[in-house]
CSV table of C-alpha atoms in Angstrom, one decimal:
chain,number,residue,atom,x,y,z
A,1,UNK,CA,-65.2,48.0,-98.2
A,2,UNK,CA,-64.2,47.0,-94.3
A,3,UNK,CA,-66.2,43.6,-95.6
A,4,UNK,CA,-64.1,43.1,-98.3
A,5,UNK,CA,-60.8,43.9,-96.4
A,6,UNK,CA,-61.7,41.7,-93.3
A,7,UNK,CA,-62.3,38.9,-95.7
A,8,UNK,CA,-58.3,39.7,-97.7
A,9,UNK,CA,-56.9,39.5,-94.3
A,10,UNK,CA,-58.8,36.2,-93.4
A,11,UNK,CA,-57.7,35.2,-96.7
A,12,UNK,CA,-54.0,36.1,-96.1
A,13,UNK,CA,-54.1,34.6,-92.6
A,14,UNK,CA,-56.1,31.0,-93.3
A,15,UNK,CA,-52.8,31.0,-96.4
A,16,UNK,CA,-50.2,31.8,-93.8
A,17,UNK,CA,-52.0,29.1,-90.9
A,18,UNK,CA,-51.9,26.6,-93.5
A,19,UNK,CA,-47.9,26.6,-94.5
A,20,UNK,CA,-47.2,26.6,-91.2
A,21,UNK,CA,-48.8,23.7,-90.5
A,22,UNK,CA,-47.7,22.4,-93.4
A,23,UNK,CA,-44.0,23.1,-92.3
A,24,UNK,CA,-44.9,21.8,-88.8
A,25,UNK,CA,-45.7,18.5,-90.2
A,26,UNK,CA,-42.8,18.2,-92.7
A,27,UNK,CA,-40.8,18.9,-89.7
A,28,UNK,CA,-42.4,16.4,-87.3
A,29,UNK,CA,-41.8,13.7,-90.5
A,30,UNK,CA,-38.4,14.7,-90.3
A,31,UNK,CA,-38.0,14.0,-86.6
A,32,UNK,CA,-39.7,10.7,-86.5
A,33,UNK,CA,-37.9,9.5,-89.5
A,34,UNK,CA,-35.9,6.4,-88.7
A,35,UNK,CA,-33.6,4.3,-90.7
A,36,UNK,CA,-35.5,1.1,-90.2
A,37,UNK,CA,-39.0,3.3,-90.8
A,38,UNK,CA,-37.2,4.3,-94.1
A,39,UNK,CA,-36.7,0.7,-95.3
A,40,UNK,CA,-39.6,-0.7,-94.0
A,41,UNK,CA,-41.3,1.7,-96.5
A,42,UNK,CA,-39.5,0.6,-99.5
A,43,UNK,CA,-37.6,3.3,-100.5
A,44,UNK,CA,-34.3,4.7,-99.0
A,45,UNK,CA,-31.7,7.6,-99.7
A,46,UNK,CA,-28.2,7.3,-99.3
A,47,UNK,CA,-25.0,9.4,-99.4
A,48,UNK,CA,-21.9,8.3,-100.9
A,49,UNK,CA,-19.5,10.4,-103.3
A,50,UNK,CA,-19.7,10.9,-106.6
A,51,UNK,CA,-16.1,11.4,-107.7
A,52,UNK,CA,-13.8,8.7,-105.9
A,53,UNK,CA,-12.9,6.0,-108.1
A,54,UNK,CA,-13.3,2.4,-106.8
A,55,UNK,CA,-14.9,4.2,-103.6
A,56,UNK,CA,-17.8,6.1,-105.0
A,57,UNK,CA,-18.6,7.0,-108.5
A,58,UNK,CA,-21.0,7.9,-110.5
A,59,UNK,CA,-20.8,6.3,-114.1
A,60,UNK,CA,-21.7,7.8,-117.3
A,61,UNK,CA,-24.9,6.3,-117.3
A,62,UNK,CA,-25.9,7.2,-113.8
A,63,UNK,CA,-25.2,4.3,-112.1
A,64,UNK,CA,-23.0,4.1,-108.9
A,65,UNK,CA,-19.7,1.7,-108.6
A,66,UNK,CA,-17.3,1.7,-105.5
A,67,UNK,CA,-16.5,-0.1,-102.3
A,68,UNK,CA,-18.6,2.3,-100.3
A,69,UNK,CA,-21.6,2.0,-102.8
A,70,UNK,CA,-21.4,-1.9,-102.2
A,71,UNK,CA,-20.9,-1.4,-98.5
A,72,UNK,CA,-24.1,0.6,-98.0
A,73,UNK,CA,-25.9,-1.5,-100.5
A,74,UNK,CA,-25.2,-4.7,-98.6
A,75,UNK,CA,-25.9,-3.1,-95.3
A,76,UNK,CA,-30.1,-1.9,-96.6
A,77,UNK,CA,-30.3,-5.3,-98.4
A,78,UNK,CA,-29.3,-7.0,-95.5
A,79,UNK,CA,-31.4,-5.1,-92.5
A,80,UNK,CA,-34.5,-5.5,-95.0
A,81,UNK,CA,-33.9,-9.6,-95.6
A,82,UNK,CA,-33.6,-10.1,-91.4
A,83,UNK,CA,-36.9,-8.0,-90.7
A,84,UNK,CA,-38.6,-10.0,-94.1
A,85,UNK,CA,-39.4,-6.4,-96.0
A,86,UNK,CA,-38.8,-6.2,-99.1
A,87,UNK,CA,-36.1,-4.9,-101.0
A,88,UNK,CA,-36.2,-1.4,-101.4
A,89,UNK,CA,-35.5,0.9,-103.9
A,90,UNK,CA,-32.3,2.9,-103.2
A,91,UNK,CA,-32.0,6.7,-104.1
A,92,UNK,CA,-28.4,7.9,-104.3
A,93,UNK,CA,-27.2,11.8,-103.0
A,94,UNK,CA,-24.0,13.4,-103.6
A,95,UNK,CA,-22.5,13.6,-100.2
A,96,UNK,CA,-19.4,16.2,-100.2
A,97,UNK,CA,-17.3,16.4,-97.1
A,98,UNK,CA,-18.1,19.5,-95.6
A,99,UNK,CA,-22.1,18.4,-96.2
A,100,UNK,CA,-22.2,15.3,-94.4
A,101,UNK,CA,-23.6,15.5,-91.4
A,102,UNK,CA,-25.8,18.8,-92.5
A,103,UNK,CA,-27.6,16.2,-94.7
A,104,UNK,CA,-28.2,14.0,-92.5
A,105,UNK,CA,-29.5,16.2,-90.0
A,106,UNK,CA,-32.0,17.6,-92.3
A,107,UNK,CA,-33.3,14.4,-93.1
A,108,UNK,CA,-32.3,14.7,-96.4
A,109,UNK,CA,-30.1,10.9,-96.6
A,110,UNK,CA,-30.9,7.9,-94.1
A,111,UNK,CA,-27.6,7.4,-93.8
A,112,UNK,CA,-24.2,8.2,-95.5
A,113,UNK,CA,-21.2,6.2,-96.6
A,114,UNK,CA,-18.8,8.3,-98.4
A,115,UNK,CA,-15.3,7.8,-96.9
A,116,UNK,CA,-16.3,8.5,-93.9
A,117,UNK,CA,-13.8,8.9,-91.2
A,118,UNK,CA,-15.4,8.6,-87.9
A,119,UNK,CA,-13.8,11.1,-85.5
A,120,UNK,CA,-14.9,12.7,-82.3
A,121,UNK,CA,-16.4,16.1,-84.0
A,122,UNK,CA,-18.5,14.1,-86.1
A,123,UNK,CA,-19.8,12.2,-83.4
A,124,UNK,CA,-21.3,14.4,-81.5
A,125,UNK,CA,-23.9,15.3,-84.4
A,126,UNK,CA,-23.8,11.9,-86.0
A,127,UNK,CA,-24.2,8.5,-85.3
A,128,UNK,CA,-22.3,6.1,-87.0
A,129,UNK,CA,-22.4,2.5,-87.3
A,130,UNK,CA,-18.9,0.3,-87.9
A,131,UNK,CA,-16.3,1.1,-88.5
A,132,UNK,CA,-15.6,-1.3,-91.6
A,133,UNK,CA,-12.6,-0.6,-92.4
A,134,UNK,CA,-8.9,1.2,-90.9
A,135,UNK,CA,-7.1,2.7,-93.4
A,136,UNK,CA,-4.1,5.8,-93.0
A,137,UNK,CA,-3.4,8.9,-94.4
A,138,UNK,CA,-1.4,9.5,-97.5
A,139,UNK,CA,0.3,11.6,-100.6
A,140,UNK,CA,-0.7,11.5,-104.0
A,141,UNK,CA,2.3,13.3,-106.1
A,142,UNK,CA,3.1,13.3,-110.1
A,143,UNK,CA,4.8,10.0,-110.8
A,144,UNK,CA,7.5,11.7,-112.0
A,145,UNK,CA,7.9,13.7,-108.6
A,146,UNK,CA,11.2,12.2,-107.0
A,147,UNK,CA,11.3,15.2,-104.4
A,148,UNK,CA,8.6,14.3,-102.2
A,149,UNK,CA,9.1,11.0,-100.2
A,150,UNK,CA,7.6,11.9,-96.4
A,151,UNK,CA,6.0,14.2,-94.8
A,152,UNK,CA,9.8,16.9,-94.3
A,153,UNK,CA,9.3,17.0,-98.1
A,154,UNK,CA,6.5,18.9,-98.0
A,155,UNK,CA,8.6,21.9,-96.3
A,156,UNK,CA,7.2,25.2,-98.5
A,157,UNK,CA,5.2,22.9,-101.1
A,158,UNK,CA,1.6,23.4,-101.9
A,159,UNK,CA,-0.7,20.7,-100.6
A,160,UNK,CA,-4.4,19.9,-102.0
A,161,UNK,CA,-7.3,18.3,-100.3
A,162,UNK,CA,-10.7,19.1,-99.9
A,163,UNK,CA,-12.9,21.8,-97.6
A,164,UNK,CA,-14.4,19.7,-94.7
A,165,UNK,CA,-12.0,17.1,-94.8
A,166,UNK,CA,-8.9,16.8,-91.9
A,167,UNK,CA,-6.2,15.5,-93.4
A,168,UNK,CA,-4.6,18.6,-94.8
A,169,UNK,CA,-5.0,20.6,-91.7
A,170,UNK,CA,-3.3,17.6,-89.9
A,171,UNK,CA,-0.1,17.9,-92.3
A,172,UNK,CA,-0.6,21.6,-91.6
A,173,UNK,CA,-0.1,20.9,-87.4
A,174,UNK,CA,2.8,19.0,-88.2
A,175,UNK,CA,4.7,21.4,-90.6
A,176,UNK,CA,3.9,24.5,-90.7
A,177,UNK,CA,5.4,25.9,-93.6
A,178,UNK,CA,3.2,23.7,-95.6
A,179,UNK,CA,0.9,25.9,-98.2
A,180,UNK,CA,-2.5,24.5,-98.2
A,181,UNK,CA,-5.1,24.9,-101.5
A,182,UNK,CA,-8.5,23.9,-100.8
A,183,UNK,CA,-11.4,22.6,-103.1
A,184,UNK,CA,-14.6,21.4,-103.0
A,185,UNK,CA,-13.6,18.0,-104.5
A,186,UNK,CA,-10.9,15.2,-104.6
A,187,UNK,CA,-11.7,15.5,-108.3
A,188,UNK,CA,-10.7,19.1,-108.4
A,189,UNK,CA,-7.0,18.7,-106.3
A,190,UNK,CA,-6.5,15.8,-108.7
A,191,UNK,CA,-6.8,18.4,-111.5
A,192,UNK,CA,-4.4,20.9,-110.0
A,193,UNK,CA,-2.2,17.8,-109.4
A,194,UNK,CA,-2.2,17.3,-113.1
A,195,UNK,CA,-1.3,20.6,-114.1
A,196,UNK,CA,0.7,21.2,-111.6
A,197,UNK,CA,-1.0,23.9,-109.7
A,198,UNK,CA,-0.5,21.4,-106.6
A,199,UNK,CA,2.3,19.7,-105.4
A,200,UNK,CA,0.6,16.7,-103.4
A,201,UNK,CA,-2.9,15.9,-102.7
A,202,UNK,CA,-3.4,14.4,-99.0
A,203,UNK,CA,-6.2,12.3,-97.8
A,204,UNK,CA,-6.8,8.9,-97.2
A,205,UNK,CA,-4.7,5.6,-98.8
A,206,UNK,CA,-8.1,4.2,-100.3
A,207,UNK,CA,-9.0,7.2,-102.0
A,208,UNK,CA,-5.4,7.7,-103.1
A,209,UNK,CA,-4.9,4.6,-105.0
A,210,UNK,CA,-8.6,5.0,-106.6
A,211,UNK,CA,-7.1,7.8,-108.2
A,212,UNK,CA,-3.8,6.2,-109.2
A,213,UNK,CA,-5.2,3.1,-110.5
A,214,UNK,CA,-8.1,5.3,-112.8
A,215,UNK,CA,-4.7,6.9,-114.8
A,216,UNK,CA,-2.3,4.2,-114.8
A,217,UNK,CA,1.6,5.8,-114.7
A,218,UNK,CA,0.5,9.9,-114.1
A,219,UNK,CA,0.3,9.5,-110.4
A,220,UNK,CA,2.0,7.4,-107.1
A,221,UNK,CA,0.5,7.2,-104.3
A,222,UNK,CA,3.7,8.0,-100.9
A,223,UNK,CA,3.2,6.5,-97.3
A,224,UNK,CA,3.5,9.2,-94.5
A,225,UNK,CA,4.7,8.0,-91.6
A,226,UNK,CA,5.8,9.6,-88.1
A,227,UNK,CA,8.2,8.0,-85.9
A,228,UNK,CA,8.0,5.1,-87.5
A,229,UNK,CA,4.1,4.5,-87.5
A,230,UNK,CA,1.3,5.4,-89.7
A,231,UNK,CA,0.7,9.2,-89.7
A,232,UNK,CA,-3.0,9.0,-88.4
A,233,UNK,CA,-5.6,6.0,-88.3
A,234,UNK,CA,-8.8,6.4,-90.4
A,235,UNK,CA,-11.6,4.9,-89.3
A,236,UNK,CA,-14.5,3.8,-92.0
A,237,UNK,CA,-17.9,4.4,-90.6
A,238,UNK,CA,-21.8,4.7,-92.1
A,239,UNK,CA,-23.3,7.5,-90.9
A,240,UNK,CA,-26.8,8.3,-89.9
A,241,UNK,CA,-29.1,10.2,-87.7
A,242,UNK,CA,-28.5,10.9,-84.4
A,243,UNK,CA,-29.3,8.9,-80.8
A,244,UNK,CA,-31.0,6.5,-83.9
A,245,UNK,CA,-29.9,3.4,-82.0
A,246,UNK,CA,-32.1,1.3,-83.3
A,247,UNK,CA,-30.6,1.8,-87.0
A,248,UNK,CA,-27.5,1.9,-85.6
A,249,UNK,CA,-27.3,-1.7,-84.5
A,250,UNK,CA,-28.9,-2.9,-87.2
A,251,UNK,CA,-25.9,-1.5,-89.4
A,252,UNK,CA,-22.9,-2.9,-87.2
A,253,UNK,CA,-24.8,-6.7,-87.5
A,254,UNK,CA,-25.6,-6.3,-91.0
A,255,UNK,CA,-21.2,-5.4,-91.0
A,256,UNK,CA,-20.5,-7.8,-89.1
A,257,UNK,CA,-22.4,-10.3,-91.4
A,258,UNK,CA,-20.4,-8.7,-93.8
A,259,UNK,CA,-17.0,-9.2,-92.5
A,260,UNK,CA,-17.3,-12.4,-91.3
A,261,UNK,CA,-18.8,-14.0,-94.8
A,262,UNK,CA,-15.9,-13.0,-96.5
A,263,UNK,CA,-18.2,-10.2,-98.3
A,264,UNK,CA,-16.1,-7.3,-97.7
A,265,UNK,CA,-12.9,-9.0,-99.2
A,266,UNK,CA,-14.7,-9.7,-102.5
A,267,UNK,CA,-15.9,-5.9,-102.4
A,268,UNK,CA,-12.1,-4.7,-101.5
A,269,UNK,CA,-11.3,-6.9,-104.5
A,270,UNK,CA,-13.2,-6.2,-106.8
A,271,UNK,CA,-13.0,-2.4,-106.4
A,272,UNK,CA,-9.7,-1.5,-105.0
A,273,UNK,CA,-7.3,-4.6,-106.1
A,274,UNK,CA,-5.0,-5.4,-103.6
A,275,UNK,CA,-6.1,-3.2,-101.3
A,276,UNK,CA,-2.9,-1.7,-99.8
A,277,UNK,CA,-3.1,0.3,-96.6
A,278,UNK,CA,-7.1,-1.1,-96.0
A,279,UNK,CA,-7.7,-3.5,-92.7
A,280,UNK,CA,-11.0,-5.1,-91.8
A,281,UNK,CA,-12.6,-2.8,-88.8
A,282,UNK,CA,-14.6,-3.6,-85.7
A,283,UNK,CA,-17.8,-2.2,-86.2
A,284,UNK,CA,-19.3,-1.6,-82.9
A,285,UNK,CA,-15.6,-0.5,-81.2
A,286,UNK,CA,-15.4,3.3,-81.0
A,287,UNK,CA,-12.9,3.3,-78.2
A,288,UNK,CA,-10.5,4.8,-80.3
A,289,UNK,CA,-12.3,8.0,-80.1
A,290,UNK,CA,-10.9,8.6,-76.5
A,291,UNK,CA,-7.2,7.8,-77.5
């Protein structure tokens, strides 16, 4: 009986030994994995949206469109082509907001380009590569909305944007009699725009006209300025694991590259028309983190 209990609990602890070092490994994978490891191997993952016209969307049948989907895609292609691997095979993950860096920590995405605004929080968990492009914070409003023009209009309205993301909370700062509703997804506030649960969604210009351009006449896209000026700077950047150096450089000379072919301009183009409110960025030049 002792016998056959001695041998349950060997059992039960060679099981238990066994996951753990199974967990140890997956773990220690985790912490060597590398961007340039990752396409070396052939096959890659990468965070973008799923829900941002002419930024990053997935189509009806799966596949991915957008500015951002081009920008990353360029970026792998191009790291691959200088170190002669081949091309790899490229995995897409829906990267909300508030999930960003959490996946990329885990390991989960080898890097991330999903409007992603490159601030000072974000870098201290994340590193980012770029940024690619400057654009500014905006409205989105019903085109029939003659009320709101700039940012005093907002006094007592109810303003949308998305958990995770700043831009709201910045309005918030400034006025604070501003009502704020947030949801998980761009998708969502533009929903509540529609039906007029909101009265302005606020993020970024790019992501605003997306929206505008997808239902021609229903929405118009309003400039917020202060004094004068643009009411904050957004800064594009690809994110990806951090104190990942290596991967890091690789991305801002594969942007570079980018840039300076004329590359980006055709992606801008072909994915956002005129591209109002969107300048080139200096990947590479974080200094405007300390301003």
């Amino acid at each position: 009986m002792l016998s056959t209990k001695f041998r349950a609990i060997a059992t039960l602890s060679a099981v238990v030994l066994s996951a753990t070092l199974l967990t140890s490994c997956g773990d220690s994978a985790s912490a060597d994995k590398t961007l340039l490891k990752s396409i070396e191997s052939g096959n890659v993952t990468l965070g973008s949206k799923y829900d941002q016209p002419g930024l990053g969307l997935r189509e009806g049948d799966g596949s991915m469109t957008g500015l951002d989907i081009d920008v990353a895609t360029y970026v792998i292609n191009h790291i691959a082509e200088k170190n002669g691997w081949s091309t790899p095979k490229i995995e897409w993950r829906e990267s909300p907001s508030a999930q960003r860096e959490t996946l990329i920590q885990n390991g989960e995405v080898d890097l991330i380009a999903a409007t992603y605004s490159i601030n000072p929080s974000r870098a201290e968990s994340v590193n980012f590569g770029g940024p690619y492009l400057l654009t500014h914070q905006a409205l989105l409003t019903q085109q029939s909305n003659t009320e709101i023009k700039g940012l005093a209009d907002l006094d007592g309205k109810i303003l949308c944007s998305v958990t995770g993301s700043t831009p709201a909370q910045k309005i918030k700062e400034a006025l604070p009699t501003v009502q704020l509703q947030e949801y998980d997804t761009y998708s969502s506030c533009v929903e509540a725009l529609s039906q007029g649960n909101v009265d302005a969604l606020s993020t970024d210009a790019t992501i605003l006209n997306g929206y505008a351009a997808q239902t021609p006449g229903a929405f118009k896209v309003v400039k917020l300025e202060k004094e004068g000026k643009p009411f904050t700077n957004e800064y594009y950047g690809i994110g990806l694991k951090k104190n990942d150096e290596e991967g890091t450089k690789a991305i801002n000379e594969a942007l570079e590259e980018m840039l300076e072919s004329g590359e980006f301009d055709k992606f801008v183009s072909a994915n956002l028309g005129a591209g109002d409110e969107i300048d080139p960025g200096t990947p590479g030049d974080l200094s405007f983190l300390k301003s």
